[in-house]
PDB file of C-alpha atoms in Angstrom:
ATOM      1  CA  UNK A 213     -33.909 -29.796  -4.592  1.00 69.00           C
ATOM      2  CA  UNK A 214     -33.907 -30.289  -0.763  1.00 83.00           C
ATOM      3  CA  UNK A 215     -35.413 -28.285   2.179  1.00 93.00           C
ATOM      4  CA  UNK A 216     -37.428 -30.447   4.482  1.00 96.00           C
ATOM      5  CA  UNK A 217     -36.892 -33.516   5.865  1.00 98.00           C
ATOM      6  CA  UNK A 218     -38.758 -35.448   8.646  1.00 98.00           C
ATOM      7  CA  UNK A 219     -35.800 -37.810  11.352  1.00 98.00           C
ATOM      8  CA  UNK A 220     -37.826 -40.119  13.945  1.00 97.00           C
ATOM      9  CA  UNK A 221     -35.210 -42.232  14.638  1.00 96.00           C
ATOM     10  CA  UNK A 222     -33.738 -42.302  18.277  1.00 97.00           C
ATOM     11  CA  UNK A 223     -29.857 -40.789  18.766  1.00 97.00           C
ATOM     12  CA  UNK A 224     -29.401 -44.168  20.963  1.00 97.00           C
ATOM     13  CA  UNK A 225     -30.656 -46.054  17.260  1.00 97.00           C
ATOM     14  CA  UNK A 226     -27.810 -43.657  15.088  1.00 98.00           C
ATOM     15  CA  UNK A 227     -25.230 -44.247  18.018  1.00 98.00           C
ATOM     16  CA  UNK A 228     -25.717 -48.577  16.689  1.00 98.00           C
ATOM     17  CA  UNK A 229     -26.661 -48.153  13.240  1.00 97.00           C
ATOM     18  CA  UNK A 230     -24.073 -46.044  12.421  1.00 98.00           C
ATOM     19  CA  UNK A 231     -21.105 -47.328  14.970  1.00 97.00           C
ATOM     20  CA  UNK A 232     -20.723 -43.307  15.845  1.00 98.00           C
ATOM     21  CA  UNK A 233     -19.016 -41.731  19.241  1.00 97.00           C
ATOM     22  CA  UNK A 234     -22.195 -39.614  19.971  1.00 97.00           C
ATOM     23  CA  UNK A 235     -21.251 -35.899  20.606  1.00 97.00           C
ATOM     24  CA  UNK A 236     -22.870 -34.079  24.609  1.00 96.00           C
ATOM     25  CA  UNK A 237     -25.659 -32.591  22.962  1.00 96.00           C
ATOM     26  CA  UNK A 238     -27.421 -33.668  20.324  1.00 98.00           C
ATOM     27  CA  UNK A 239     -30.515 -32.285  18.059  1.00 97.00           C
ATOM     28  CA  UNK A 240     -34.439 -33.663  19.277  1.00 95.00           C
ATOM     29  CA  UNK A 241     -36.489 -36.165  17.588  1.00 96.00           C
ATOM     30  CA  UNK A 242     -38.431 -36.447  16.685  1.00 97.00           C
ATOM     31  CA  UNK A 243     -38.358 -34.056  14.397  1.00 97.00           C
ATOM     32  CA  UNK A 244     -40.973 -33.813  11.208  1.00 98.00           C
ATOM     33  CA  UNK A 245     -40.336 -30.370  10.458  1.00 98.00           C
ATOM     34  CA  UNK A 246     -36.794 -30.503   9.593  1.00 98.00           C
ATOM     35  CA  UNK A 247     -35.590 -27.282   8.879  1.00 97.00           C
ATOM     36  CA  UNK A 248     -33.153 -25.371   7.167  1.00 97.00           C
ATOM     37  CA  UNK A 249     -30.715 -23.217   9.272  1.00 97.00           C
ATOM     38  CA  UNK A 250     -31.368 -25.707  12.595  1.00 97.00           C
ATOM     39  CA  UNK A 251     -29.217 -28.205  13.873  1.00 98.00           C
ATOM     40  CA  UNK A 252     -29.439 -31.950  11.983  1.00 98.00           C
ATOM     41  CA  UNK A 253     -27.802 -35.459  13.088  1.00 98.00           C
ATOM     42  CA  UNK A 254     -24.314 -35.890  11.652  1.00 98.00           C
ATOM     43  CA  UNK A 255     -22.131 -38.687  11.474  1.00 98.00           C
ATOM     44  CA  UNK A 256     -19.100 -38.217   9.951  1.00 98.00           C
ATOM     45  CA  UNK A 257     -15.522 -40.123  10.125  1.00 96.00           C
ATOM     46  CA  UNK A 258     -12.961 -37.567  12.805  1.00 87.00           C
ATOM     47  CA  UNK A 259      -9.223 -38.835  13.142  1.00 84.00           C
ATOM     48  CA  UNK A 260      -9.855 -42.638  13.937  1.00 88.00           C
ATOM     49  CA  UNK A 261     -14.053 -43.088  14.372  1.00 95.00           C
ATOM     50  CA  UNK A 262     -16.574 -41.911  14.077  1.00 98.00           C
ATOM     51  CA  UNK A 263     -18.937 -39.599  15.243  1.00 98.00           C
ATOM     52  CA  UNK A 264     -22.375 -38.608  15.667  1.00 98.00           C
ATOM     53  CA  UNK A 265     -22.908 -34.724  16.257  1.00 98.00           C
ATOM     54  CA  UNK A 266     -24.793 -31.732  16.138  1.00 98.00           C
ATOM     55  CA  UNK A 267     -24.538 -29.649  12.616  1.00 98.00           C
ATOM     56  CA  UNK A 268     -26.411 -26.350  11.277  1.00 98.00           C
ATOM     57  CA  UNK A 269     -28.557 -27.277   7.671  1.00 98.00           C
ATOM     58  CA  UNK A 270     -26.607 -24.861   5.956  1.00 98.00           C
ATOM     59  CA  UNK A 271     -23.678 -24.614   4.650  1.00 98.00           C
ATOM     60  CA  UNK A 272     -21.017 -21.457   5.076  1.00 98.00           C
ATOM     61  CA  UNK A 273     -18.175 -20.864   3.038  1.00 97.00           C
ATOM     62  CA  UNK A 274     -14.906 -19.889   5.501  1.00 94.00           C
ATOM     63  CA  UNK A 275     -15.169 -16.063   3.444  1.00 96.00           C
ATOM     64  CA  UNK A 276     -18.438 -16.109   5.202  1.00 97.00           C
ATOM     65  CA  UNK A 277     -17.950 -12.650   7.365  1.00 95.00           C
ATOM     66  CA  UNK A 278     -21.670 -14.107   8.529  1.00 95.00           C
ATOM     67  CA  UNK A 279     -24.120 -16.932   8.871  1.00 95.00           C
ATOM     68  CA  UNK A 280     -26.095 -15.113   6.214  1.00 94.00           C
ATOM     69  CA  UNK A 281     -23.208 -13.401   4.101  1.00 95.00           C
ATOM     70  CA  UNK A 282     -24.032 -14.958   1.048  1.00 96.00           C
ATOM     71  CA  UNK A 283     -27.197 -17.618  -0.377  1.00 96.00           C
ATOM     72  CA  UNK A 284     -28.216 -20.506   1.807  1.00 97.00           C
ATOM     73  CA  UNK A 285     -25.844 -23.360   0.753  1.00 98.00           C
ATOM     74  CA  UNK A 286     -28.728 -26.012   1.498  1.00 98.00           C
ATOM     75  CA  UNK A 287     -28.135 -28.361  -0.985  1.00 98.00           C
ATOM     76  CA  UNK A 288     -24.770 -28.876  -3.405  1.00 98.00           C
ATOM     77  CA  UNK A 289     -25.237 -30.254  -6.657  1.00 97.00           C
ATOM     78  CA  UNK A 290     -23.286 -33.523  -7.666  1.00 98.00           C
ATOM     79  CA  UNK A 291     -22.191 -32.078 -10.849  1.00 97.00           C
ATOM     80  CA  UNK A 292     -20.120 -29.444  -9.807  1.00 97.00           C
ATOM     81  CA  UNK A 293     -19.618 -30.614  -6.182  1.00 96.00           C
ATOM     82  CA  UNK A 294     -15.399 -30.343  -7.061  1.00 95.00           C
ATOM     83  CA  UNK A 295     -15.075 -27.735  -8.402  1.00 95.00           C
ATOM     84  CA  UNK A 296     -17.276 -25.017  -6.555  1.00 96.00           C
ATOM     85  CA  UNK A 297     -15.092 -23.019  -4.860  1.00 96.00           C
ATOM     86  CA  UNK A 298     -17.197 -23.010  -1.941  1.00 96.00           C
ATOM     87  CA  UNK A 299     -17.035 -27.078  -1.788  1.00 97.00           C
ATOM     88  CA  UNK A 300     -14.212 -28.630  -3.564  1.00 95.00           C
ATOM     89  CA  UNK A 301     -11.840 -28.470  -0.252  1.00 97.00           C
ATOM     90  CA  UNK A 302     -15.231 -30.832   1.623  1.00 97.00           C
ATOM     91  CA  UNK A 303     -15.936 -32.706  -1.000  1.00 96.00           C
ATOM     92  CA  UNK A 304     -12.465 -34.670  -0.583  1.00 95.00           C
ATOM     93  CA  UNK A 305     -12.182 -33.619   2.469  1.00 95.00           C
ATOM     94  CA  UNK A 306     -14.780 -32.864   4.898  1.00 97.00           C
ATOM     95  CA  UNK A 307     -18.418 -35.561   3.459  1.00 98.00           C
ATOM     96  CA  UNK A 308     -20.480 -36.741   5.922  1.00 98.00           C
ATOM     97  CA  UNK A 309     -24.111 -38.504   6.390  1.00 98.00           C
ATOM     98  CA  UNK A 310     -27.604 -37.484   7.236  1.00 98.00           C
ATOM     99  CA  UNK A 311     -30.470 -40.047   8.580  1.00 98.00           C
ATOM    100  CA  UNK A 312     -33.936 -39.431   7.915  1.00 98.00           C
ATOM    101  CA  UNK A 313     -37.140 -41.321   7.389  1.00 97.00           C
ATOM    102  CA  UNK A 314     -37.860 -39.190   4.156  1.00 98.00           C
ATOM    103  CA  UNK A 315     -38.215 -35.983   2.712  1.00 98.00           C
ATOM    104  CA  UNK A 316     -40.871 -33.314   1.581  1.00 98.00           C
ATOM    105  CA  UNK A 317     -40.871 -32.513  -2.024  1.00 97.00           C
ATOM    106  CA  UNK A 318     -43.354 -30.497  -3.928  1.00 95.00           C
ATOM    107  CA  UNK A 319     -44.864 -30.449  -7.302  1.00 92.00           C
ATOM    108  CA  UNK A 320     -46.747 -27.553  -9.765  1.00 82.00           C
ATOM    109  CA  UNK A 321     -48.483 -29.736 -12.344  1.00 82.00           C
ATOM    110  CA  UNK A 322     -50.030 -27.695 -14.820  1.00 77.00           C
ATOM    111  CA  UNK A 323     -52.099 -25.288 -14.410  1.00 71.00           C
ATOM    112  CA  UNK A 324     -52.326 -26.088 -10.710  1.00 77.00           C
ATOM    113  CA  UNK A 325     -51.131 -25.445  -7.243  1.00 86.00           C
ATOM    114  CA  UNK A 326     -47.670 -27.050  -5.186  1.00 90.00           C
ATOM    115  CA  UNK A 327     -48.078 -30.068  -3.939  1.00 94.00           C
ATOM    116  CA  UNK A 328     -46.485 -31.765  -0.598  1.00 96.00           C
ATOM    117  CA  UNK A 329     -44.895 -35.183  -1.964  1.00 97.00           C
ATOM    118  CA  UNK A 330     -43.743 -37.170   0.784  1.00 98.00           C
ATOM    119  CA  UNK A 331     -40.068 -39.566  -0.505  1.00 98.00           C
ATOM    120  CA  UNK A 332     -38.838 -43.139   1.809  1.00 97.00           C
ATOM    121  CA  UNK A 333     -37.370 -45.391   1.425  1.00 97.00           C
ATOM    122  CA  UNK A 334     -39.224 -49.083   0.164  1.00 95.00           C
ATOM    123  CA  UNK A 335     -38.177 -50.873   2.586  1.00 90.00           C
ATOM    124  CA  UNK A 336     -36.361 -51.325   5.994  1.00 88.00           C
ATOM    125  CA  UNK A 337     -33.490 -48.979   8.076  1.00 89.00           C
ATOM    126  CA  UNK A 338     -33.552 -45.242   7.496  1.00 95.00           C
ATOM    127  CA  UNK A 339     -33.442 -43.087   4.380  1.00 98.00           C
ATOM    128  CA  UNK A 340     -29.573 -41.983   4.471  1.00 98.00           C
ATOM    129  CA  UNK A 341     -29.017 -38.559   2.724  1.00 98.00           C
ATOM    130  CA  UNK A 342     -24.759 -37.555   1.190  1.00 98.00           C
ATOM    131  CA  UNK A 343     -23.171 -34.966   2.354  1.00 98.00           C
ATOM    132  CA  UNK A 344     -20.468 -32.470   3.004  1.00 98.00           C
ATOM    133  CA  UNK A 345     -19.845 -30.290   5.995  1.00 98.00           C
ATOM    134  CA  UNK A 346     -17.436 -27.157   7.090  1.00 97.00           C
ATOM    135  CA  UNK A 347     -16.833 -25.565  10.205  1.00 97.00           C
ATOM    136  CA  UNK A 348     -16.904 -22.013  10.104  1.00 97.00           C
ATOM    137  CA  UNK A 349     -15.825 -19.276  12.750  1.00 96.00           C
ATOM    138  CA  UNK A 350     -16.136 -16.241  12.499  1.00 93.00           C
ATOM    139  CA  UNK A 351     -14.991 -12.801  15.358  1.00 89.00           C
ATOM    140  CA  UNK A 352     -15.085 -16.107  17.959  1.00 89.00           C
ATOM    141  CA  UNK A 353     -18.051 -17.417  16.864  1.00 93.00           C
ATOM    142  CA  UNK A 354     -17.796 -21.096  15.127  1.00 95.00           C
ATOM    143  CA  UNK A 355     -20.621 -22.995  13.642  1.00 97.00           C
ATOM    144  CA  UNK A 356     -19.862 -26.697  12.487  1.00 98.00           C
ATOM    145  CA  UNK A 357     -22.290 -26.657   8.822  1.00 98.00           C
ATOM    146  CA  UNK A 358     -23.940 -29.053   6.812  1.00 98.00           C
ATOM    147  CA  UNK A 359     -25.096 -29.499   2.926  1.00 98.00           C
ATOM    148  CA  UNK A 360     -27.032 -32.387   1.437  1.00 98.00           C
ATOM    149  CA  UNK A 361     -25.426 -32.906  -1.848  1.00 98.00           C
ATOM    150  CA  UNK A 362     -28.090 -34.366  -4.123  1.00 98.00           C
ATOM    151  CA  UNK A 363     -28.476 -34.851  -8.021  1.00 98.00           C
ATOM    152  CA  UNK A 364     -30.643 -34.899 -11.102  1.00 97.00           C
ATOM    153  CA  UNK A 365     -33.884 -37.314 -10.256  1.00 96.00           C
ATOM    154  CA  UNK A 366     -34.994 -40.335 -13.005  1.00 95.00           C
ATOM    155  CA  UNK A 367     -37.745 -42.045 -13.753  1.00 94.00           C
ATOM    156  CA  UNK A 368     -40.930 -41.162 -11.403  1.00 94.00           C
ATOM    157  CA  UNK A 369     -39.251 -39.127  -8.711  1.00 95.00           C
ATOM    158  CA  UNK A 370     -38.043 -36.643 -12.198  1.00 95.00           C
ATOM    159  CA  UNK A 371     -42.214 -35.798 -11.781  1.00 94.00           C
ATOM    160  CA  UNK A 372     -42.458 -34.753  -9.157  1.00 94.00           C
ATOM    161  CA  UNK A 373     -39.415 -32.398  -9.408  1.00 94.00           C
ATOM    162  CA  UNK A 374     -36.003 -32.574 -11.472  1.00 94.00           C
ATOM    163  CA  UNK A 375     -33.581 -32.887  -8.480  1.00 96.00           C
ATOM    164  CA  UNK A 376     -33.000 -35.685  -6.051  1.00 97.00           C
ATOM    165  CA  UNK A 377     -30.840 -36.316  -2.789  1.00 98.00           C
ATOM    166  CA  UNK A 378     -27.909 -38.291  -3.440  1.00 98.00           C
ATOM    167  CA  UNK A 379     -29.216 -41.609  -1.339  1.00 98.00           C
ATOM    168  CA  UNK A 380     -26.473 -44.012   0.294  1.00 98.00           C
ATOM    169  CA  UNK A 381     -27.233 -47.538   0.790  1.00 97.00           C
ATOM    170  CA  UNK A 382     -25.372 -49.083   4.437  1.00 97.00           C
ATOM    171  CA  UNK A 383     -22.969 -51.109   1.801  1.00 96.00           C
ATOM    172  CA  UNK A 384     -21.868 -47.291   0.892  1.00 97.00           C
ATOM    173  CA  UNK A 385     -21.378 -45.675   3.800  1.00 98.00           C
ATOM    174  CA  UNK A 386     -17.332 -46.251   4.686  1.00 97.00           C
ATOM    175  CA  UNK A 387     -17.375 -45.419   0.894  1.00 97.00           C
ATOM    176  CA  UNK A 388     -18.621 -42.021   1.063  1.00 98.00           C
ATOM    177  CA  UNK A 389     -17.210 -41.450   4.424  1.00 97.00           C
ATOM    178  CA  UNK A 390     -13.674 -41.872   2.838  1.00 95.00           C
ATOM    179  CA  UNK A 391     -12.707 -45.068   4.687  1.00 94.00           C
ATOM    180  CA  UNK A 392     -12.468 -47.572   1.885  1.00 89.00           C
ATOM    181  CA  UNK A 393      -9.991 -45.544  -0.602  1.00 81.00           C
ATOM    182  CA  UNK A 394     -11.426 -44.284  -3.202  1.00 85.00           C
ATOM    183  CA  UNK A 395     -14.567 -43.916  -5.509  1.00 89.00           C
ATOM    184  CA  UNK A 396     -16.947 -41.877  -3.707  1.00 95.00           C
ATOM    185  CA  UNK A 397     -18.078 -39.489  -7.026  1.00 94.00           C
ATOM    186  CA  UNK A 398     -18.893 -43.138  -8.399  1.00 96.00           C
ATOM    187  CA  UNK A 399     -21.754 -43.600  -5.716  1.00 97.00           C
ATOM    188  CA  UNK A 400     -23.220 -39.362  -6.471  1.00 97.00           C
ATOM    189  CA  UNK A 401     -26.062 -40.949  -8.877  1.00 96.00           C
ATOM    190  CA  UNK A 402     -30.020 -40.824  -8.583  1.00 97.00           C
ATOM    191  CA  UNK A 403     -32.170 -44.070  -6.285  1.00 96.00           C
ATOM    192  CA  UNK A 404     -33.806 -45.934  -8.324  1.00 94.00           C
ATOM    193  CA  UNK A 405     -37.254 -45.725  -8.573  1.00 92.00           C
ATOM    194  CA  UNK A 406     -37.898 -49.392  -6.413  1.00 94.00           C
ATOM    195  CA  UNK A 407     -35.909 -48.129  -4.077  1.00 96.00           C
ATOM    196  CA  UNK A 408     -38.073 -45.431  -2.792  1.00 97.00           C
ATOM    197  CA  UNK A 409     -42.587 -44.287  -2.064  1.00 96.00           C
ATOM    198  CA  UNK A 410     -43.511 -41.562  -3.008  1.00 96.00           C
ATOM    199  CA  UNK A 411     -47.480 -40.349  -1.361  1.00 96.00           C
ATOM    200  CA  UNK A 412     -49.022 -37.011  -0.994  1.00 96.00           C
ATOM    201  CA  UNK A 413     -48.843 -35.749   1.890  1.00 97.00           C
ATOM    202  CA  UNK A 414     -51.478 -32.583   3.730  1.00 96.00           C
ATOM    203  CA  UNK A 415     -50.364 -28.237   2.528  1.00 95.00           C
ATOM    204  CA  UNK A 416     -50.025 -28.194   6.888  1.00 96.00           C
ATOM    205  CA  UNK A 417     -46.192 -28.834   5.940  1.00 96.00           C
ATOM    206  CA  UNK A 418     -46.017 -25.374   3.131  1.00 94.00           C
ATOM    207  CA  UNK A 419     -45.226 -24.015   7.543  1.00 95.00           C
ATOM    208  CA  UNK A 420     -41.937 -24.814   8.668  1.00 93.00           C
ATOM    209  CA  UNK A 421     -43.658 -24.106  11.877  1.00 94.00           C
ATOM    210  CA  UNK A 422     -46.020 -27.580  11.543  1.00 95.00           C
ATOM    211  CA  UNK A 423     -44.868 -30.501  13.427  1.00 94.00           C
ATOM    212  CA  UNK A 424     -46.391 -33.974  14.675  1.00 95.00           C
ATOM    213  CA  UNK A 425     -46.859 -36.528  12.724  1.00 97.00           C
ATOM    214  CA  UNK A 426     -49.918 -35.580  10.780  1.00 97.00           C
ATOM    215  CA  UNK A 427     -47.158 -34.253   8.472  1.00 97.00           C
ATOM    216  CA  UNK A 428     -45.718 -37.380   6.927  1.00 97.00           C
ATOM    217  CA  UNK A 429     -49.498 -39.131   6.931  1.00 97.00           C
ATOM    218  CA  UNK A 430     -50.947 -39.880   2.782  1.00 96.00           C
ATOM    219  CA  UNK A 431     -53.720 -37.930   1.674  1.00 92.00           C
ATOM    220  CA  UNK A 432     -56.092 -38.512  -0.956  1.00 82.00           C
ATOM    221  CA  UNK A 433     -57.230 -35.115  -2.455  1.00 69.00           C
TER     222      UNK A 433
END
């Protein structure tokens, strides 16, 4: 699963990059330690244009009586996305893009402690996760919520963790958002090793209160 990521791209830059109309209020950036249940930047397709909006990272099924009425759904498995009752409608109708600089994952060597890694794009530009979203409303309270789609990891990533977020290239954004007809399911595959860079980072990231650019700096131990 992916449980933390970093995002430093300015909101204005996201508006231009994704050609999206921004909401009036958006999450603060930079954020080097984006945690579940916080609001994150999300791009989705509105009636006739893309929108950049804040959404709670933690998908809430419609039948939850409260946001904490069941498991915290920050990730959705690509292999069962179209079948799970919580996700199948969003999979068809409400797909979104989640921009980031990269994400953190933890590897536990045999007999050792968990070691955090930062995984980022090998080239220029942001990392963009495939996501799904849904509005949840109960007793006058309304939340826009989302989850990140993950798939089975391959190559070097599999040595760190067995799952990886589905990463979308710029040429895939329109298809995932449903702007180019069908075929989004073909995008739910693991990124190849040559598309990614990996490095160890400080265990300071273990705390959800940790902040600052030093969290993504490479360490050698």
